[in-house]
Short mmCIF file of C-alpha atoms in Angstrom, two decimals:
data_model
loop_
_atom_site.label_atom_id
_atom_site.label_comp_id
_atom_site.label_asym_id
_atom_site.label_seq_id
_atom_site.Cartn_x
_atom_site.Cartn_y
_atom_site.Cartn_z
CA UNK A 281 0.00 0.00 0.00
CA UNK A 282 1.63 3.21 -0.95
CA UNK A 283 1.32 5.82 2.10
CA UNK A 284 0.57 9.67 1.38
CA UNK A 285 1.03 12.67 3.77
CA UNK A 286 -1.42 15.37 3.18
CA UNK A 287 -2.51 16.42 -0.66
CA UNK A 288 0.22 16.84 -3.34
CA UNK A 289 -0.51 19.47 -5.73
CA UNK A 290 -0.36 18.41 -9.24
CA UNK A 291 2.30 20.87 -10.19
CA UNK A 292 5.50 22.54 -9.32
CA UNK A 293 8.46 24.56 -10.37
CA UNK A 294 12.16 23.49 -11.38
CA UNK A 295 15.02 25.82 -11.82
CA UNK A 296 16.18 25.05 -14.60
CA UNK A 297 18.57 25.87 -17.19
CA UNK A 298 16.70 27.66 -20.59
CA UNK A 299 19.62 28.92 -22.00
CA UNK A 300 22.95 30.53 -21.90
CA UNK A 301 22.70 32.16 -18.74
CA UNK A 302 19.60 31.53 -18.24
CA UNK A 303 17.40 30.26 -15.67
CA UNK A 304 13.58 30.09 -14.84
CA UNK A 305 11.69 28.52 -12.44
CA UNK A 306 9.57 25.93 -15.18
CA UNK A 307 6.06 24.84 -14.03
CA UNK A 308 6.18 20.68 -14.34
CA UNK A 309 3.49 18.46 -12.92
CA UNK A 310 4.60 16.30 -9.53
CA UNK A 311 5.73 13.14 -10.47
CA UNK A 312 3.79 10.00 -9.58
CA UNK A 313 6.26 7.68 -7.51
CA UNK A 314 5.54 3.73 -8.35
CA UNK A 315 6.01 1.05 -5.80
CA UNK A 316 9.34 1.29 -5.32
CA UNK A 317 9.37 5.22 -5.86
CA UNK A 318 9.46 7.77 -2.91
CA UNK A 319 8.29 11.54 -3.37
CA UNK A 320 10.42 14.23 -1.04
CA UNK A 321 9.09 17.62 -0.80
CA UNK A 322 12.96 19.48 -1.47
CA UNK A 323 13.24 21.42 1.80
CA UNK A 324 16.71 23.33 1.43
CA UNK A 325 19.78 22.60 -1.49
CA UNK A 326 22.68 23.93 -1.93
CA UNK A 327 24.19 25.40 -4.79
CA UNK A 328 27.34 23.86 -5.96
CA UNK A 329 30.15 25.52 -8.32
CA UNK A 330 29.19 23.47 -11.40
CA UNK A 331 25.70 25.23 -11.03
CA UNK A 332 27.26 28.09 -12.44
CA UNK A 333 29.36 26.62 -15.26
CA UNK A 334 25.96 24.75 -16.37
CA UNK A 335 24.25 27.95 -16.40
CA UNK A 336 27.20 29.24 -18.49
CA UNK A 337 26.66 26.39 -20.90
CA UNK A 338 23.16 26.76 -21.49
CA UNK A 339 22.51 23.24 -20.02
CA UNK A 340 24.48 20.05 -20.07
CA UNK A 341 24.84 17.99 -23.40
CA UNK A 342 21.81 16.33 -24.83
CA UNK A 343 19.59 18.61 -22.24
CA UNK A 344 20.60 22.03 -23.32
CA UNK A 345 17.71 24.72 -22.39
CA UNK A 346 16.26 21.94 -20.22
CA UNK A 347 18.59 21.64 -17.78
CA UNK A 348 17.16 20.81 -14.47
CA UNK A 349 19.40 21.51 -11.71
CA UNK A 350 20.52 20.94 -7.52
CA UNK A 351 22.72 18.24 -6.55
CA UNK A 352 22.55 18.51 -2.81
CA UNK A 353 18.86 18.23 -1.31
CA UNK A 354 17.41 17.44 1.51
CA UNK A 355 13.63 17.08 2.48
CA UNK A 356 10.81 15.56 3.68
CA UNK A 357 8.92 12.52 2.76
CA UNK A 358 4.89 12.72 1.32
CA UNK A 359 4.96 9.70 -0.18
CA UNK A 360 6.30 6.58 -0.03
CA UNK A 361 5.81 3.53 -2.87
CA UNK A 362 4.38 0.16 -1.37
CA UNK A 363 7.46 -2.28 -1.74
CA UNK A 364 9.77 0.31 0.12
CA UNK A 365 10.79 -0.39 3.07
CA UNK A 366 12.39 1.51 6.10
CA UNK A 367 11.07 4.86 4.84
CA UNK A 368 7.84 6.69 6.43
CA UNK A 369 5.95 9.55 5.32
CA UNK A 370 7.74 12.73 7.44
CA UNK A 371 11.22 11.06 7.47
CA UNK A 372 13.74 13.71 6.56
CA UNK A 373 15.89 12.43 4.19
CA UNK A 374 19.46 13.35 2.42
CA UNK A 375 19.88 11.49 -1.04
CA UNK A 376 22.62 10.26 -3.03
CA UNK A 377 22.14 12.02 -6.71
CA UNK A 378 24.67 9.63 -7.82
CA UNK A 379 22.25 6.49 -8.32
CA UNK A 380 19.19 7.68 -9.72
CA UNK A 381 18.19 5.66 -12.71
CA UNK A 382 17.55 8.71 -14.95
CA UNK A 383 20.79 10.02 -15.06
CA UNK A 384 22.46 12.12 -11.89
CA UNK A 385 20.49 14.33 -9.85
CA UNK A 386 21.10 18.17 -11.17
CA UNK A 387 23.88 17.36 -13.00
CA UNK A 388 22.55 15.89 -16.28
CA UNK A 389 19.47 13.56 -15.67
CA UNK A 390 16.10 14.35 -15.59
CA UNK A 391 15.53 15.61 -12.41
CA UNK A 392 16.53 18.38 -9.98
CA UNK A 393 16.83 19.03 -6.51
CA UNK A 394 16.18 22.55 -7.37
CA UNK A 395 12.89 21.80 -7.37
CA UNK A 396 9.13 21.94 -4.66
CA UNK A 397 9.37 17.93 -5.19
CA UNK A 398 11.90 15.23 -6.10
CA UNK A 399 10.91 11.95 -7.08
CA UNK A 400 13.74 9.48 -5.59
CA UNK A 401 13.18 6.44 -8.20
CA UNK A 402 13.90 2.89 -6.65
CA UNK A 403 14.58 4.40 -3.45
CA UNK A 404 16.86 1.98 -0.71
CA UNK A 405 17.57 3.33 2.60
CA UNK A 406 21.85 3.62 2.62
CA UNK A 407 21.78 3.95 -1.32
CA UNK A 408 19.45 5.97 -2.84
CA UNK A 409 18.34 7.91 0.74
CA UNK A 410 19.21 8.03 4.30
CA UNK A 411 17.38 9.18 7.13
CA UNK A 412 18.22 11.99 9.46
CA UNK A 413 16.85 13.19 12.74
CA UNK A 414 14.62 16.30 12.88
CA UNK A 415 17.01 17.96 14.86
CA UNK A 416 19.00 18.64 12.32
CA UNK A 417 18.24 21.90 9.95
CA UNK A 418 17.64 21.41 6.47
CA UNK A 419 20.08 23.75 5.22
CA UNK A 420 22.83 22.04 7.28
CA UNK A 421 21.77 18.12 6.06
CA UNK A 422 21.71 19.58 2.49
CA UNK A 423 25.40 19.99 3.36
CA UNK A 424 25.44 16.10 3.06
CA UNK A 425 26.57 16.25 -0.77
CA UNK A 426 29.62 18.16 -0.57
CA UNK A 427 30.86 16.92 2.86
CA UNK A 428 30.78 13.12 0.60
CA UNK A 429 33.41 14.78 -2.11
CA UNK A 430 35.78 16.36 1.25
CA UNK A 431 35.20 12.96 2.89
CA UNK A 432 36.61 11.33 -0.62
CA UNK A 433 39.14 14.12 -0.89
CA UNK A 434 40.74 12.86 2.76
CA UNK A 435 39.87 9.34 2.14
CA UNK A 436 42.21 9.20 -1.37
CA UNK A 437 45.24 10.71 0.70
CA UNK A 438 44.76 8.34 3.34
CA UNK A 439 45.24 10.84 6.25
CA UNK A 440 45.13 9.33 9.25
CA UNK A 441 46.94 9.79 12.93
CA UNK A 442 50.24 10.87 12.73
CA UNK A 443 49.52 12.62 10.02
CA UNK A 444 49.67 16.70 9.59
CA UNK A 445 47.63 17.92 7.08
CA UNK A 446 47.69 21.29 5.24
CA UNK A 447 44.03 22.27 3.60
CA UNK A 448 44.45 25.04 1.03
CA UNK A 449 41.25 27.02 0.31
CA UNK A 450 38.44 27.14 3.30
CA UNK A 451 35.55 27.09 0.83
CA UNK A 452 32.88 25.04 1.38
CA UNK A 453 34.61 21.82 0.43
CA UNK A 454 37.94 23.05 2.01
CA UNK A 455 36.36 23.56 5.48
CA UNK A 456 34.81 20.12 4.89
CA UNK A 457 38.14 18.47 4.14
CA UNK A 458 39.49 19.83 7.30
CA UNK A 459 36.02 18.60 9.49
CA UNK A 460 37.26 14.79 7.53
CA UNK A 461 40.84 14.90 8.39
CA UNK A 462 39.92 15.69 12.17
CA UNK A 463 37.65 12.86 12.04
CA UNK A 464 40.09 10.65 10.66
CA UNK A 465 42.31 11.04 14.01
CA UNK A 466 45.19 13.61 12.33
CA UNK A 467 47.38 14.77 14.63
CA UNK A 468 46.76 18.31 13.65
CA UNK A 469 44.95 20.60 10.60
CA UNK A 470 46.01 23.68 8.97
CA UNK A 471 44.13 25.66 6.97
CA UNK A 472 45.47 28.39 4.70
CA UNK A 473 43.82 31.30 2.37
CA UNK A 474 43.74 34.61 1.95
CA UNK A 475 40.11 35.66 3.14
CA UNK A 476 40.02 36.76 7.11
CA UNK A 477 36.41 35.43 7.28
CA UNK A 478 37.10 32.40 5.52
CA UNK A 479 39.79 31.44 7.68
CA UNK A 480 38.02 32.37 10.83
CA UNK A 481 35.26 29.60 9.82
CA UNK A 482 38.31 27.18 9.51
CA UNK A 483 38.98 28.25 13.43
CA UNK A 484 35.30 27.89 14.66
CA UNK A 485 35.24 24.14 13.01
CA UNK A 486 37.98 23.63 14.66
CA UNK A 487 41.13 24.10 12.46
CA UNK A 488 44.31 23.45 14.70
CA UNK A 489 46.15 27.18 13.32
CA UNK A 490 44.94 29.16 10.11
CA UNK A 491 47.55 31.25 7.72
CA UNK A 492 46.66 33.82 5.61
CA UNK A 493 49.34 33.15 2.88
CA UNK A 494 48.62 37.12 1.58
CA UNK A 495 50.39 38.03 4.87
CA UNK A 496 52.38 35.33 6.01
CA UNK A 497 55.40 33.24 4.59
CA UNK A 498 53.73 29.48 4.45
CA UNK A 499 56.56 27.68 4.70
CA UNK A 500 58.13 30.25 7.22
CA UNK A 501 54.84 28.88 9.75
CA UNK A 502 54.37 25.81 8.73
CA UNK A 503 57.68 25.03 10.08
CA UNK A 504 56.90 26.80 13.28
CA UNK A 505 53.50 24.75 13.29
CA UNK A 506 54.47 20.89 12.02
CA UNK A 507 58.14 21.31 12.64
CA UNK A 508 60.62 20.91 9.46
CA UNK A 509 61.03 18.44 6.81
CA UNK A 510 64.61 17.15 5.11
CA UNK A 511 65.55 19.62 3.31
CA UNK A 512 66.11 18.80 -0.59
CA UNK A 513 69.03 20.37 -2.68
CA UNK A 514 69.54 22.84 0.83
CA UNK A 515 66.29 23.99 0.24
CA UNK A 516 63.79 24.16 3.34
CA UNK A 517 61.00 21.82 3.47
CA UNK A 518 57.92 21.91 5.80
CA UNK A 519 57.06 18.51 7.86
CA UNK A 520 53.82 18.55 7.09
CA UNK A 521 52.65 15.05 5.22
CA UNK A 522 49.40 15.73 3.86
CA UNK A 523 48.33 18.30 1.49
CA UNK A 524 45.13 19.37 0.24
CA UNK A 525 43.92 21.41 -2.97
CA UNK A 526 40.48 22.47 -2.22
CA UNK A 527 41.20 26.00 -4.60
CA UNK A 528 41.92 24.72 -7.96
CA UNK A 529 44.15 28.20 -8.09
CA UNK A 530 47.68 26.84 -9.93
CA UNK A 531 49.86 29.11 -7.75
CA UNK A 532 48.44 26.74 -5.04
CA UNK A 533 49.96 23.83 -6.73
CA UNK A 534 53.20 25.33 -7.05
CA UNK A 535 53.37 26.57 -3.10
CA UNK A 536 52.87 23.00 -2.55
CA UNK A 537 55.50 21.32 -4.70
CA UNK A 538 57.89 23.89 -3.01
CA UNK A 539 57.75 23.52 -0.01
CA UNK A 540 56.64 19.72 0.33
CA UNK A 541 59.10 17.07 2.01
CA UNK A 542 60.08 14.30 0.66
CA UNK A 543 57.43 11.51 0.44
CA UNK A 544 54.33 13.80 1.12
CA UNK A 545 50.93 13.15 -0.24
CA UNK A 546 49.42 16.02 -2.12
CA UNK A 547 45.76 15.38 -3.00
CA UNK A 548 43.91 17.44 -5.56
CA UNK A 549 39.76 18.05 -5.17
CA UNK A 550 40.04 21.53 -6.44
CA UNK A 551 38.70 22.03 -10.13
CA UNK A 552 41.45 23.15 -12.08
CA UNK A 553 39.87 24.69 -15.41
CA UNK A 554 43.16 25.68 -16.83
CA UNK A 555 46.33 23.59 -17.52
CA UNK A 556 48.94 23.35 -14.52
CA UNK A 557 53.01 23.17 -15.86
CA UNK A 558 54.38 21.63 -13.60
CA UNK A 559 58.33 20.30 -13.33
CA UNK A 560 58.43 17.34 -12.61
CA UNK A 561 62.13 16.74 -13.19
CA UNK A 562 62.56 18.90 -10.04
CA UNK A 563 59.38 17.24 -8.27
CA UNK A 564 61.28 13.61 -9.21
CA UNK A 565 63.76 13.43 -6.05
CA UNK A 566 60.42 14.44 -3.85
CA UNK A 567 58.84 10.68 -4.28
CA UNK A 568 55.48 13.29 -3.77
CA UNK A 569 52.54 10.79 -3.96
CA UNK A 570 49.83 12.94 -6.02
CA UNK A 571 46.41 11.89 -5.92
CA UNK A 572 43.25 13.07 -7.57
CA UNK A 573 39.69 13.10 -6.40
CA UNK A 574 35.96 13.74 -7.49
CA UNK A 575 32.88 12.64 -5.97
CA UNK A 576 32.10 9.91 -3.73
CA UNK A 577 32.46 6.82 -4.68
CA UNK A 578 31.20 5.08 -1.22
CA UNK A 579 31.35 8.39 0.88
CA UNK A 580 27.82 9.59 0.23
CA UNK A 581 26.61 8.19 3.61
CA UNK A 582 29.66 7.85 5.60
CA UNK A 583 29.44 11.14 6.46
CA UNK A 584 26.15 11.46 7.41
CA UNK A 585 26.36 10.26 10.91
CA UNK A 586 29.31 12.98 11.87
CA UNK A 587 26.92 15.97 10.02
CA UNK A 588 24.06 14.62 12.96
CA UNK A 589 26.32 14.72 15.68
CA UNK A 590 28.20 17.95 15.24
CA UNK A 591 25.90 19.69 12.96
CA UNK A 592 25.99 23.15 14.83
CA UNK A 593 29.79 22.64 13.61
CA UNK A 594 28.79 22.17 10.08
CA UNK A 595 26.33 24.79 10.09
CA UNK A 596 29.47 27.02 10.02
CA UNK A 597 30.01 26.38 6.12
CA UNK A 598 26.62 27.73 5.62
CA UNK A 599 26.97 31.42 4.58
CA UNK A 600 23.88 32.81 2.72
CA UNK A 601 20.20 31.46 2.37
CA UNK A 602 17.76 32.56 -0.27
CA UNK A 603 14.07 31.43 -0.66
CA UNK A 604 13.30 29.46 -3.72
CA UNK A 605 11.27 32.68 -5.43
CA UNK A 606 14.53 34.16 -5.64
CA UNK A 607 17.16 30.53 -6.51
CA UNK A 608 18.30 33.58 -9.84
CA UNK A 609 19.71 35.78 -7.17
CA UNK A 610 20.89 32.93 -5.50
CA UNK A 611 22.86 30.98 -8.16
CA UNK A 612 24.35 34.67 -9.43
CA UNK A 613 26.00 35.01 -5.44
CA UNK A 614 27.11 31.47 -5.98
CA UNK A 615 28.98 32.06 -8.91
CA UNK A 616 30.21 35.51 -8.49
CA UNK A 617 33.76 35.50 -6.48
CA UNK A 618 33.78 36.63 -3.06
CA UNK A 619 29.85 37.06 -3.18
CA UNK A 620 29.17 34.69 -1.11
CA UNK A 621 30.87 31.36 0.45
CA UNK A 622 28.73 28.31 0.69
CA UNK A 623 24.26 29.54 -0.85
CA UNK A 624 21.64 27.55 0.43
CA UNK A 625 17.95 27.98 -1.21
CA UNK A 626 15.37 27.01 1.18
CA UNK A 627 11.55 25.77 0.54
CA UNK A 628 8.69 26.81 2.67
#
């Protein structure tokens, strides 16, 4: 029997992408879930960099002007098919957009998170959804998307205790990649950019030291802070063993390969949209181990359990909030630097 909350409407409204640039909120009727369907009314997603760029595109390949997009929702159930199981009407729910059988969630199928409604399609508690308790705000389990890519981001380096850990960028994903390394049992996190308020976020999630590297040397304090490396050719080396690219900025790259000791790990999660040169006839005496990430390849709900239990802590990332009516103004902060660090919309 398939259980229903209170009356769906028959229609709603998608952001999504008409054109170059473009965006409107298109009127589309609620879809019907089947037996093994669940319906969430969207309650908050976030707004992700590659909003932007598939704004900029005019929608994605083989959906262009009819892009729907949002990659991170969370909601509340209204109806759940008759051969799921575990799943009640009013569960609030994060979801993996990864799985869905129409193609990813905002980024190239059919549907959006964007969206008053989101029909999760064979929906399985720990693959397709997972519960979380009311407690938690909306706009802070939407977070549930990006804190998967840090989680992989930390995972791929394989941080761990011992370990000191250098996070460049405290963006959205950056602060999230320091949250992950904490949880993994480093024995310490440092964060470095060049925006005060940024880097004070980095201190409130609990960041070990920050360093603004438009005022300070970073090598000069990460030796004070993780003590100093072998030095290679005479030249001075931090100790630090873990390094993370959460800016996709190329002069962070080359900071790194300066100043890394021998045998680091330098992970990349940052989107680079320009080539990087890089030497690596002088990087071949480092032994670096350089590791790329994107996306979550099992990390989707492992880090669902740490957003419930410190979510005040994650809540931090969270820097502007815009009502759906207004999801144009809210994907222009997104993509305009310095606007704005980590946009939210919220549903009523």
């Amino acid at each position: 029997m398939t259980t229903i909350s209170t009356p769906v409407p028959a229609t709603m409204h998608v952001a999504t992408v008409t054109g170059p640039g473009m965006v409107d909120l298109v009127e589309a009727p609620v879809p019907t879930p089947g037996p093994t369907d669940v319906l969430v009314k969207v309650r908050a997603c976030g707004i992700c960099g590659s909003d932007g760029f598939y704004v900029s595109l005019g929608g994605l390949p083989g959906l262009e002007g009819r892009t729907p997009l949002g990659h991170e929702p969370a909601g509340e159930v209204v109806v759940v098919g008759s051969a799921v199981e575990g799943v009640s009407v009013g569960d609030h729910v994060v979801v993996n957009p990864m799985v869905a059988p129409t193609g990813i969630i905002g980024s190239g199928g059919t549907t959006g998170g964007l969206a008053d409604y989101l029909l999760v399609q064979d929906a399985v508690l720990w693959r397709s959804l997972l519960t979380v308790p009311e407690h938690v705000p909306f706009e802070v389990a939407a977070l549930n998307e990006p804190m998967a890519v840090a989680r992989h981001a930390v995972n791929r380096t394989g941080a761990g205790p011992g370990d000191r850990v250098v996070v460049f960028g405290a963006g959205p994903v950056g602060l999230g990649v320091a949250i992950s390394a904490m949880a993994a049992g480093v024995e310490s996190v440092v964060v470095v950019d060049v925006v005060p308020s940024r880097l004070e976020k980095a201190t409130r999630i609990g960041a070990d030291a920050v360093i603004d590297s438009s005022v300070d040397d970073v090598l000069e304090r990460l030796v004070e802070l993780h003590g100093e490396g072998p030095a290679r050719r005479g030249v001075r080396k931090a100790g630090s063993t873990v390094y993370l690219d959460a800016t996709g900025a190329a002069p962070v790259l080359r900071t790194i390969f300066s100043i890394a000791r021998h045998g680091a790990v330098v992970g990349i999660v940052g989107v680079h949209k320009a080539p990087v040169e890089v030497d690596f006839g002088e990087l071949l005496g480092a032994e670096l181990t350089i590791v790329t990430s994107m996306g979550y390849p099992t990390e989707i709900f492992e880090v669902t359990a740490d957003i419930v239990e410190n979510w005040e802590k994650y809540a931090v990332i969270v820097s502007d909030r815009y009502p759906f009516q207004d999801v144009q103004e809210a994907l222009v902060a997104a993509a305009t630097p310095g606007a704005a660090d980590k946009v939210v919309v919220t549903f009523a």
